[in-house]
mmCIF file of C-alpha atoms and ligand atoms in Angstrom:
data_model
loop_
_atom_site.group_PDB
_atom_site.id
_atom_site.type_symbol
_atom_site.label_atom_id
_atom_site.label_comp_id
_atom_site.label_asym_id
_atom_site.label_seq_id
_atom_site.Cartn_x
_atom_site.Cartn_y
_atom_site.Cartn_z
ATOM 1 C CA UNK P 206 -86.429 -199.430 -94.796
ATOM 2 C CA UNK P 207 -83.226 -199.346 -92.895
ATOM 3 C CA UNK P 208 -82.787 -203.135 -91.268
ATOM 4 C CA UNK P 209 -80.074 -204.472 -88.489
ATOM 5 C CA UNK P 210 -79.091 -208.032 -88.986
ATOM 6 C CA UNK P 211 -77.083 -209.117 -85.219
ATOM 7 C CA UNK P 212 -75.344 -211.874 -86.949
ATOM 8 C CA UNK P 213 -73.192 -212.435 -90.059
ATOM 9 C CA UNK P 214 -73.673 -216.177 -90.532
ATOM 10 C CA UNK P 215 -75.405 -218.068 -92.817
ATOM 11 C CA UNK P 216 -78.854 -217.038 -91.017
ATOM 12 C CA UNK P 217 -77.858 -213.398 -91.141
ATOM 13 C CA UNK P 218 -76.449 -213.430 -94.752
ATOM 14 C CA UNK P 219 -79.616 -214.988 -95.875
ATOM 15 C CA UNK P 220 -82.181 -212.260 -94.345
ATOM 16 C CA UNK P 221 -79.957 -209.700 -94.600
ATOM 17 C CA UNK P 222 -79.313 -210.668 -98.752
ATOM 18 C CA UNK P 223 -83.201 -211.053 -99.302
ATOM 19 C CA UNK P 224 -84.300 -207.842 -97.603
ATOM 20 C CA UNK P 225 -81.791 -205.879 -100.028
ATOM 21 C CA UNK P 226 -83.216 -207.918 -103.341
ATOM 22 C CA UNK P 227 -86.569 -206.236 -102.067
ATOM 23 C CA UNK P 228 -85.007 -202.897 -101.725
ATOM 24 C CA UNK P 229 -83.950 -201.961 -98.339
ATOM 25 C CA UNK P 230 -80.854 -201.242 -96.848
ATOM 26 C CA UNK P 231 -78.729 -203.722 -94.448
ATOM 27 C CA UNK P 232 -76.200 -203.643 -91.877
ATOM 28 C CA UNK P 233 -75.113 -206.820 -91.239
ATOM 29 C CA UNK P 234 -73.403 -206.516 -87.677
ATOM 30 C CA UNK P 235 -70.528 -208.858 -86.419
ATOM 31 C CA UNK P 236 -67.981 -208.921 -83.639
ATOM 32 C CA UNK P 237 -65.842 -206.326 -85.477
ATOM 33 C CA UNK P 238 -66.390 -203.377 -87.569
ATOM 34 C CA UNK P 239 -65.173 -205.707 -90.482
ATOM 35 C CA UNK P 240 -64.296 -208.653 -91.239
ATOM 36 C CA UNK P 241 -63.213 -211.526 -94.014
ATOM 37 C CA UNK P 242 -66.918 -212.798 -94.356
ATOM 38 C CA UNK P 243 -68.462 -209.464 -94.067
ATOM 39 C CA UNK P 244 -66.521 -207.816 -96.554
ATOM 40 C CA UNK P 245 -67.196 -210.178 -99.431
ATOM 41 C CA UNK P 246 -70.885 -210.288 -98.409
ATOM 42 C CA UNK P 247 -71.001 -206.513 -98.883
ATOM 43 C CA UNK P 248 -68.785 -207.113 -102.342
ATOM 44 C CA UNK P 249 -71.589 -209.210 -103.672
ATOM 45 C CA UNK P 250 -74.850 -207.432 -102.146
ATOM 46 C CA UNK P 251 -74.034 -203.707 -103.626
ATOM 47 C CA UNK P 252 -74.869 -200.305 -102.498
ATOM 48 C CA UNK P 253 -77.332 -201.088 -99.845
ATOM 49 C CA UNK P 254 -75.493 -203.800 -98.182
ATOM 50 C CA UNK P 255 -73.203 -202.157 -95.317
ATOM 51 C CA UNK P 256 -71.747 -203.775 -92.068
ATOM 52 C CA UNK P 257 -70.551 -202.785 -89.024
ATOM 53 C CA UNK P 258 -70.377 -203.996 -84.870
ATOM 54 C CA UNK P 259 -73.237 -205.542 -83.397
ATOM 55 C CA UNK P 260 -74.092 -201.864 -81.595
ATOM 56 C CA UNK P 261 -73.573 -200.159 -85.035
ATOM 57 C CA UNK P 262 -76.548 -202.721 -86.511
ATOM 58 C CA UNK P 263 -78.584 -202.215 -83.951
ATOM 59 C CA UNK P 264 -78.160 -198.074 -83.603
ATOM 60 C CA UNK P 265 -78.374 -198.343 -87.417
ATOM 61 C CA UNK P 266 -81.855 -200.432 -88.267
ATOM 62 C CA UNK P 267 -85.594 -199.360 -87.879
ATOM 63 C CA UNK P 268 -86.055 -202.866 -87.474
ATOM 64 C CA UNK P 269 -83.777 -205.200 -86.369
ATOM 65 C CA UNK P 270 -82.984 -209.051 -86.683
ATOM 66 C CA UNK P 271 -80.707 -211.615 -84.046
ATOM 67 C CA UNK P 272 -79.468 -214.313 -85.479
ATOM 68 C CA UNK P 273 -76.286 -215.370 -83.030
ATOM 69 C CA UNK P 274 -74.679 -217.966 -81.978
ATOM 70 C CA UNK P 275 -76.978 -219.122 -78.820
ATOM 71 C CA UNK P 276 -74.949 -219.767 -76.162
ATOM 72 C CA UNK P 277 -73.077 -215.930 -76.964
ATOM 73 C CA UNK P 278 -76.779 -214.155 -77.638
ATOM 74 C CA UNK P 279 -77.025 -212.589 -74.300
ATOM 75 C CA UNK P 280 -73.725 -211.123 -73.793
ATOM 76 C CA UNK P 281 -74.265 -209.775 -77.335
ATOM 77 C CA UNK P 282 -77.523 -208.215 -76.269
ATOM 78 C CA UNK P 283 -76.618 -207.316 -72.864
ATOM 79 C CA UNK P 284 -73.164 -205.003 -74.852
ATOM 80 C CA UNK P 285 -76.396 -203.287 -76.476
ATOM 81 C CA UNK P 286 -76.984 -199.287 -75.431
ATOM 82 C CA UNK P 287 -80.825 -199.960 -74.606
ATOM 83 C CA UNK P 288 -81.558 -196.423 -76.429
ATOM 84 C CA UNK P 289 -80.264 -197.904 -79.981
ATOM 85 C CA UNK P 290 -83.413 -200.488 -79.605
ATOM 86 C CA UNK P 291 -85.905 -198.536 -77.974
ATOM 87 C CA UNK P 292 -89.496 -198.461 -79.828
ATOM 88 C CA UNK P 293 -87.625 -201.052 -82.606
ATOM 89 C CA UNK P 294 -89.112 -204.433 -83.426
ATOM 90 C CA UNK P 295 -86.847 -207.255 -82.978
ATOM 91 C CA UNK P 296 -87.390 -210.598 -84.926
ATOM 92 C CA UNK P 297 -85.542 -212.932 -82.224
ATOM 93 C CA UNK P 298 -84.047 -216.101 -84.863
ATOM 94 C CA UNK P 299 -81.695 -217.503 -82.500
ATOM 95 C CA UNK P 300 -81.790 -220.939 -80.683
ATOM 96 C CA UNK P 301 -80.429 -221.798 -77.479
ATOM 97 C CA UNK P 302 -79.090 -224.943 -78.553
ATOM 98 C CA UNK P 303 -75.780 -226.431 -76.442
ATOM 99 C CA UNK P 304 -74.158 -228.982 -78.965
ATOM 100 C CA UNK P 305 -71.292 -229.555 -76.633
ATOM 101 C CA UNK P 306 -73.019 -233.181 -75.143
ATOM 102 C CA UNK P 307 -73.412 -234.644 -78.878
ATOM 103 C CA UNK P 308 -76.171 -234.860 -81.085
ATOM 104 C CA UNK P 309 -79.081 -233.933 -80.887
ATOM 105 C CA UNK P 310 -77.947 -230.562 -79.245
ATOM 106 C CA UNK P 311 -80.146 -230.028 -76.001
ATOM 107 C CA UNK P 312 -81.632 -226.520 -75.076
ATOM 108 C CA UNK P 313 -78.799 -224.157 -73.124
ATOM 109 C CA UNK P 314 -78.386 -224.941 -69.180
ATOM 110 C CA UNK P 315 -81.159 -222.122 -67.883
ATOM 111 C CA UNK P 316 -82.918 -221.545 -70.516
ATOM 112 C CA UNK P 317 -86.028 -223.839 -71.886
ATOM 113 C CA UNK P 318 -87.836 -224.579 -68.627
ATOM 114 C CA UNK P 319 -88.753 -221.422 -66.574
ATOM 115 C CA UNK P 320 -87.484 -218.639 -68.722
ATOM 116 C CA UNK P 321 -86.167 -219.026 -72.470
ATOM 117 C CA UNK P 322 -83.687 -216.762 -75.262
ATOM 118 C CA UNK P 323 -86.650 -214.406 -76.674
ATOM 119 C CA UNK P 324 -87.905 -213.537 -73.640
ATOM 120 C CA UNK P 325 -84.563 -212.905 -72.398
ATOM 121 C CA UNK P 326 -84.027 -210.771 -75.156
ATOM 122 C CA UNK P 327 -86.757 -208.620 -74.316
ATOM 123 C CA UNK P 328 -86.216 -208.396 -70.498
ATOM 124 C CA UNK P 329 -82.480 -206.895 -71.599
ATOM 125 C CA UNK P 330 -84.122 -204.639 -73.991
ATOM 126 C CA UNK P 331 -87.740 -203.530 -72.213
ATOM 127 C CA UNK P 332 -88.521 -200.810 -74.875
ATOM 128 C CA UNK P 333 -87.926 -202.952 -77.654
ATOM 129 C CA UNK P 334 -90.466 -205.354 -79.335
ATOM 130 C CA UNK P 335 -89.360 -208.724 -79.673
ATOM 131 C CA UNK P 336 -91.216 -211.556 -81.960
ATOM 132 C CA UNK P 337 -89.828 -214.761 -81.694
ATOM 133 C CA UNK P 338 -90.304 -216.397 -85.125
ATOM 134 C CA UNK P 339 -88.314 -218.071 -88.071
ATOM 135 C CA UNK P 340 -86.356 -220.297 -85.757
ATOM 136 C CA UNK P 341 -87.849 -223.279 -86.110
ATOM 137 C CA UNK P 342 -86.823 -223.427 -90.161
ATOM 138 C CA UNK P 343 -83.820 -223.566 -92.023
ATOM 139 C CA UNK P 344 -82.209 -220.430 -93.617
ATOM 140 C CA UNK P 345 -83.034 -221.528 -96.825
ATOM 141 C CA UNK P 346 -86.398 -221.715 -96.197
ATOM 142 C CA UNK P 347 -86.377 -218.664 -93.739
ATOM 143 C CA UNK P 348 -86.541 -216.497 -97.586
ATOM 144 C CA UNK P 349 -87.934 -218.809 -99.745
ATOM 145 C CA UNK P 350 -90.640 -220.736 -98.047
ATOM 146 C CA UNK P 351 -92.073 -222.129 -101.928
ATOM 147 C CA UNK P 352 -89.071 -223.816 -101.568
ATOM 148 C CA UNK P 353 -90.880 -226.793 -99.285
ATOM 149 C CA UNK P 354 -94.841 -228.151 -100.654
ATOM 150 C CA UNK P 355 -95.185 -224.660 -102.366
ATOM 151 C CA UNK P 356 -95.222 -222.657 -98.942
ATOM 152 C CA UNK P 357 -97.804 -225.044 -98.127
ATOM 153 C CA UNK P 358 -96.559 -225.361 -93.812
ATOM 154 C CA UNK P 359 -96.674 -223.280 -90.786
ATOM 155 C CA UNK P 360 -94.273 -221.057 -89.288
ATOM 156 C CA UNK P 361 -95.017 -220.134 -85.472
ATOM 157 C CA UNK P 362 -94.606 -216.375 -83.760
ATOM 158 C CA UNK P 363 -94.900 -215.051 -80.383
ATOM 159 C CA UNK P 364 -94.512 -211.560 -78.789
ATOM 160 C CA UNK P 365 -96.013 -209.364 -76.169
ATOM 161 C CA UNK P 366 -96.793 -206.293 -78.441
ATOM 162 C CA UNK P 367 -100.044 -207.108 -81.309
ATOM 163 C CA UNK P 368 -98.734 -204.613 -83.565
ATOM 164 C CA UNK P 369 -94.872 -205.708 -83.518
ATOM 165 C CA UNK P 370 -96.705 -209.167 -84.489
ATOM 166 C CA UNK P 371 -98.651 -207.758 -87.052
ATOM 167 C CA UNK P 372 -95.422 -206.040 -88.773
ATOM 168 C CA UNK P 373 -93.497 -209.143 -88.792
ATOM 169 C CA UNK P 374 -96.453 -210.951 -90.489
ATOM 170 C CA UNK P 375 -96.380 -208.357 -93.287
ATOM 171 C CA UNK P 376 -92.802 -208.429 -93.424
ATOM 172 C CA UNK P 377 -92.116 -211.805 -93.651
ATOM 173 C CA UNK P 378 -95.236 -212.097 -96.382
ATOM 174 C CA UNK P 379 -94.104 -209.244 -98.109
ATOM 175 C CA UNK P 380 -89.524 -209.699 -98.331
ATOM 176 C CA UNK P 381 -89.842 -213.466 -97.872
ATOM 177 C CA UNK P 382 -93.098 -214.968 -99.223
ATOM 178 C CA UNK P 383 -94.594 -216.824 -96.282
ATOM 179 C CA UNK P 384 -98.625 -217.256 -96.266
ATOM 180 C CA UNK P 385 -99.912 -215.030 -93.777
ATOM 181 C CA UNK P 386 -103.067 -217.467 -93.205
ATOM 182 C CA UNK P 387 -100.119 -220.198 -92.300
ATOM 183 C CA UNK P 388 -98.342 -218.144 -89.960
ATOM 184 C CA UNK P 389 -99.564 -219.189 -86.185
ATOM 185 C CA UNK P 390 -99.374 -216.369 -83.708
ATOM 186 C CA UNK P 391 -98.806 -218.439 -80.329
ATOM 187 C CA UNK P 392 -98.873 -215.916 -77.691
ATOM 188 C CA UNK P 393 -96.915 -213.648 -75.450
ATOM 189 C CA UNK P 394 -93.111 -214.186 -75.650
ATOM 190 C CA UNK P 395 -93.120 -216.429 -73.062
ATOM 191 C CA UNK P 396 -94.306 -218.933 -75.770
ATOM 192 C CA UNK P 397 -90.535 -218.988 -76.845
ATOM 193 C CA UNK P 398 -90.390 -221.650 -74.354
ATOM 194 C CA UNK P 399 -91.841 -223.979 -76.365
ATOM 195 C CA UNK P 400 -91.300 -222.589 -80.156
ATOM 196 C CA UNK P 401 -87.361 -223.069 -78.974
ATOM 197 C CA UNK P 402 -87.730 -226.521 -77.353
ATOM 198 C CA UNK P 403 -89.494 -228.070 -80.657
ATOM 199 C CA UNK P 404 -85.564 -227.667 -82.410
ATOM 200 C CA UNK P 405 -83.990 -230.063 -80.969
ATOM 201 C CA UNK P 406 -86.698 -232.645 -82.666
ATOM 202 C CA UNK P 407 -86.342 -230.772 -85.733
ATOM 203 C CA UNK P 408 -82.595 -231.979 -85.569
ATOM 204 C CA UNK P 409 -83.682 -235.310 -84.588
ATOM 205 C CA UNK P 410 -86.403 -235.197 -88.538
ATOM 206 C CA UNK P 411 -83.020 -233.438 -89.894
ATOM 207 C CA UNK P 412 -81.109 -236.542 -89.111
ATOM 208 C CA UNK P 413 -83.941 -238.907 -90.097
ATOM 209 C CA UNK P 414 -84.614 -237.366 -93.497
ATOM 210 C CA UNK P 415 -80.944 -236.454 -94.102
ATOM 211 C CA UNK P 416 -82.254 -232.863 -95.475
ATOM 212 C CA UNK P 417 -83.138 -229.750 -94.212
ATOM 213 C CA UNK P 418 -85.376 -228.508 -96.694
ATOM 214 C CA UNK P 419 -88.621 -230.014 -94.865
ATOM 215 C CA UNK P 420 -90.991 -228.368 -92.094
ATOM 216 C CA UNK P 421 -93.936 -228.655 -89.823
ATOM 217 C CA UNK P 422 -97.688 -228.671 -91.079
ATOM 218 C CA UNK P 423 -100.688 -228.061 -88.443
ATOM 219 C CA UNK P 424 -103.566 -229.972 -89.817
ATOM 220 C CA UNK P 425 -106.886 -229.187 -87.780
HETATM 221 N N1 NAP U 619 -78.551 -222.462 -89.595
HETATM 222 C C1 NAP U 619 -79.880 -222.504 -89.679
HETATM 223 O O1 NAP U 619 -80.459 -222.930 -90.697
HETATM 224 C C2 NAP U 619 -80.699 -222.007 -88.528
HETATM 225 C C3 NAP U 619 -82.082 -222.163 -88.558
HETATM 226 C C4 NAP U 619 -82.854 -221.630 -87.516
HETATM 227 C C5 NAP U 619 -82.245 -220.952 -86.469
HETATM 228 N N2 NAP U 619 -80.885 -220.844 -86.452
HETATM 229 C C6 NAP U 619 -80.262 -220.114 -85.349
HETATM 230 O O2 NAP U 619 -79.826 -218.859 -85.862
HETATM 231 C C7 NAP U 619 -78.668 -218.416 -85.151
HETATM 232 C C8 NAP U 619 -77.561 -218.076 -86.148
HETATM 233 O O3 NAP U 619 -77.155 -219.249 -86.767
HETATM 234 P P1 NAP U 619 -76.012 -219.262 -87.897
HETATM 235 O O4 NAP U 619 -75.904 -220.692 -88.318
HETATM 236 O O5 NAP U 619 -76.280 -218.208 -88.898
HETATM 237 O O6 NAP U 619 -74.696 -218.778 -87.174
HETATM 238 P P2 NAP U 619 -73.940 -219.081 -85.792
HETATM 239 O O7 NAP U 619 -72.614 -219.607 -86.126
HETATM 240 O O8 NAP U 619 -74.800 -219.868 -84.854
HETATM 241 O O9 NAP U 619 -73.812 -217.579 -85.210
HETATM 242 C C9 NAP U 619 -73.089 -216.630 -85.917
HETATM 243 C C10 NAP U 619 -73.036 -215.327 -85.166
HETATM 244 O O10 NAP U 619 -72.683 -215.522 -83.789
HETATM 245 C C11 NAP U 619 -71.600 -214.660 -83.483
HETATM 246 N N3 NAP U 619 -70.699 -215.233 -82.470
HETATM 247 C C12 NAP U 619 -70.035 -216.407 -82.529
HETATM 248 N N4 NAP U 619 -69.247 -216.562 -81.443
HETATM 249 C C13 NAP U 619 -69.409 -215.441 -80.705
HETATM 250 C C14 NAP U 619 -68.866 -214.985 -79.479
HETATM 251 N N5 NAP U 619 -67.952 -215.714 -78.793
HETATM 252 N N6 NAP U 619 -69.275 -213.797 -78.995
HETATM 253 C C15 NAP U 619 -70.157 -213.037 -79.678
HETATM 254 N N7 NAP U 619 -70.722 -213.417 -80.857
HETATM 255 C C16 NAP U 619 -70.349 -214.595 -81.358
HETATM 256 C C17 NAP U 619 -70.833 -214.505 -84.781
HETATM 257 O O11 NAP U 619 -70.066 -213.319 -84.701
HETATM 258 P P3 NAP U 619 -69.158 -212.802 -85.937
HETATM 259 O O12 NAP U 619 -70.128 -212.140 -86.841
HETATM 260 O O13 NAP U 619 -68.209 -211.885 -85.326
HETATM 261 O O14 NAP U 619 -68.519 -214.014 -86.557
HETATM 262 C C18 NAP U 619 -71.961 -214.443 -85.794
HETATM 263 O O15 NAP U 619 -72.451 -213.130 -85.940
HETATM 264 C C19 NAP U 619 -78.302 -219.558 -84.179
HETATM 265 O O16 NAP U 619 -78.838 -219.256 -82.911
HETATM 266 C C20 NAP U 619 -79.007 -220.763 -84.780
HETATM 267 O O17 NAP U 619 -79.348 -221.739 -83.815
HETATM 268 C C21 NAP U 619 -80.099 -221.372 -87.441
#
């Protein structure tokens, strides 16, 4: 399959690198057509590793991924020609975390309370299909979940469309090796609220633990 990754750091590399070691083809998008980061990810990811703008990701993907820089996401999105998403799943990965007031970040002025990123995201792109998921893990984990209590936690989604859900399920079962029994569908998209709120107390276990290889388990 032909994926866009909207984002070049370490989020982006790591998707983008473990969808090509499971055969497709990535275009890892940036602020310009190339760059110094981009071009040695490319040198070490071979033929099917390509990169490009943001708009040529996005235009270039079946399926696309945002992984940006929160408090830059929607100007990203909002540069976007609405036809080079339309009728594409999007796997929203980005946090709207404001670091600028110390640590632990808080959640960007606007967003968090009434309205949040992912559903944003789909409100600038309405005939796209944006699932909110993977943001609530490190990128390590993102692609190797066994990584943590043998895979053994939960990672949370949310979206308005059933079968955009259902695709990211399989995809991040089949690319990444997450348990789809562990994988909790909360909702519509407005449930980004709350699956982007829950990072800044991840930070605050980050701190406490001193690692980021840990994550959350629902026991019922
Ligand atoms: N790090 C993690 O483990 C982790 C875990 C979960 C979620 N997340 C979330 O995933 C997202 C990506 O995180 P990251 O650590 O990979 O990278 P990041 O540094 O947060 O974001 C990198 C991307 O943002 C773009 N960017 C930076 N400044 C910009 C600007 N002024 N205008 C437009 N674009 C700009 C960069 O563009 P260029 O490509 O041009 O440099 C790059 O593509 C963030 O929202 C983060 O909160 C991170």
């Amino acid at each position: 399959m032909k994926i866009g990754v909207l984002g070049s750091g370490v989020v982006g590399q790591a998707i983008a690198s473990a969808l090509i070691e499971k055969g497709h083809s990535v275009m890892l998008g940036s602020r310009t057509a190339r760059n110094e980061k981009t071009d040695l990810w490319v040198k070490e990811n071979g033929a099917r590793a390509l990169q490009g703008r943001f708009a040529d990701a996005a235009a270039y993907g079946e399926l696309l991924f945002v992984a940006l820089k929160g408090e830059h996401a929607l100007d990203v999105i909002r540069g976007l020609d609405a036809a080079q998403t339309e009728g594409k799943t999007i796997v929203d990965i980005t946090n709207p975390l404001d670091f600028s007031k110390g640590m632990p970040p808080q959640i960007l002025e606007g967003l968090g309370n009434s309205t949040s990123l992912g559903e944003q995201v789909q409100a600038l792109l309405p005939g796209s299909r944006v699932v909110k998921t993977l943001n609530t893990v490190n990128y390590k984990l993102m692609v190797n979940p066994v990584a943590v209590n043998g895979g053994d936690h939960n990672l949370f989604l949310c979206g308005d469309d059933a079968d955009a859900k259902m695709q990211v399920k399989k995809l991040l079962a089949d690319n990444f090796g997450w348990k789809p029994d562990l994988l909790i569908d909360l909702g519509s998209i407005q449930s980004a609220r709350a699956i982007e709120a829950i990072v800044p107390f991840w930070v605050l276990i980050y701190r406490s633990l001193n690692s980021p290889l840990f994550n959350f388990k629902i026991v019922h």
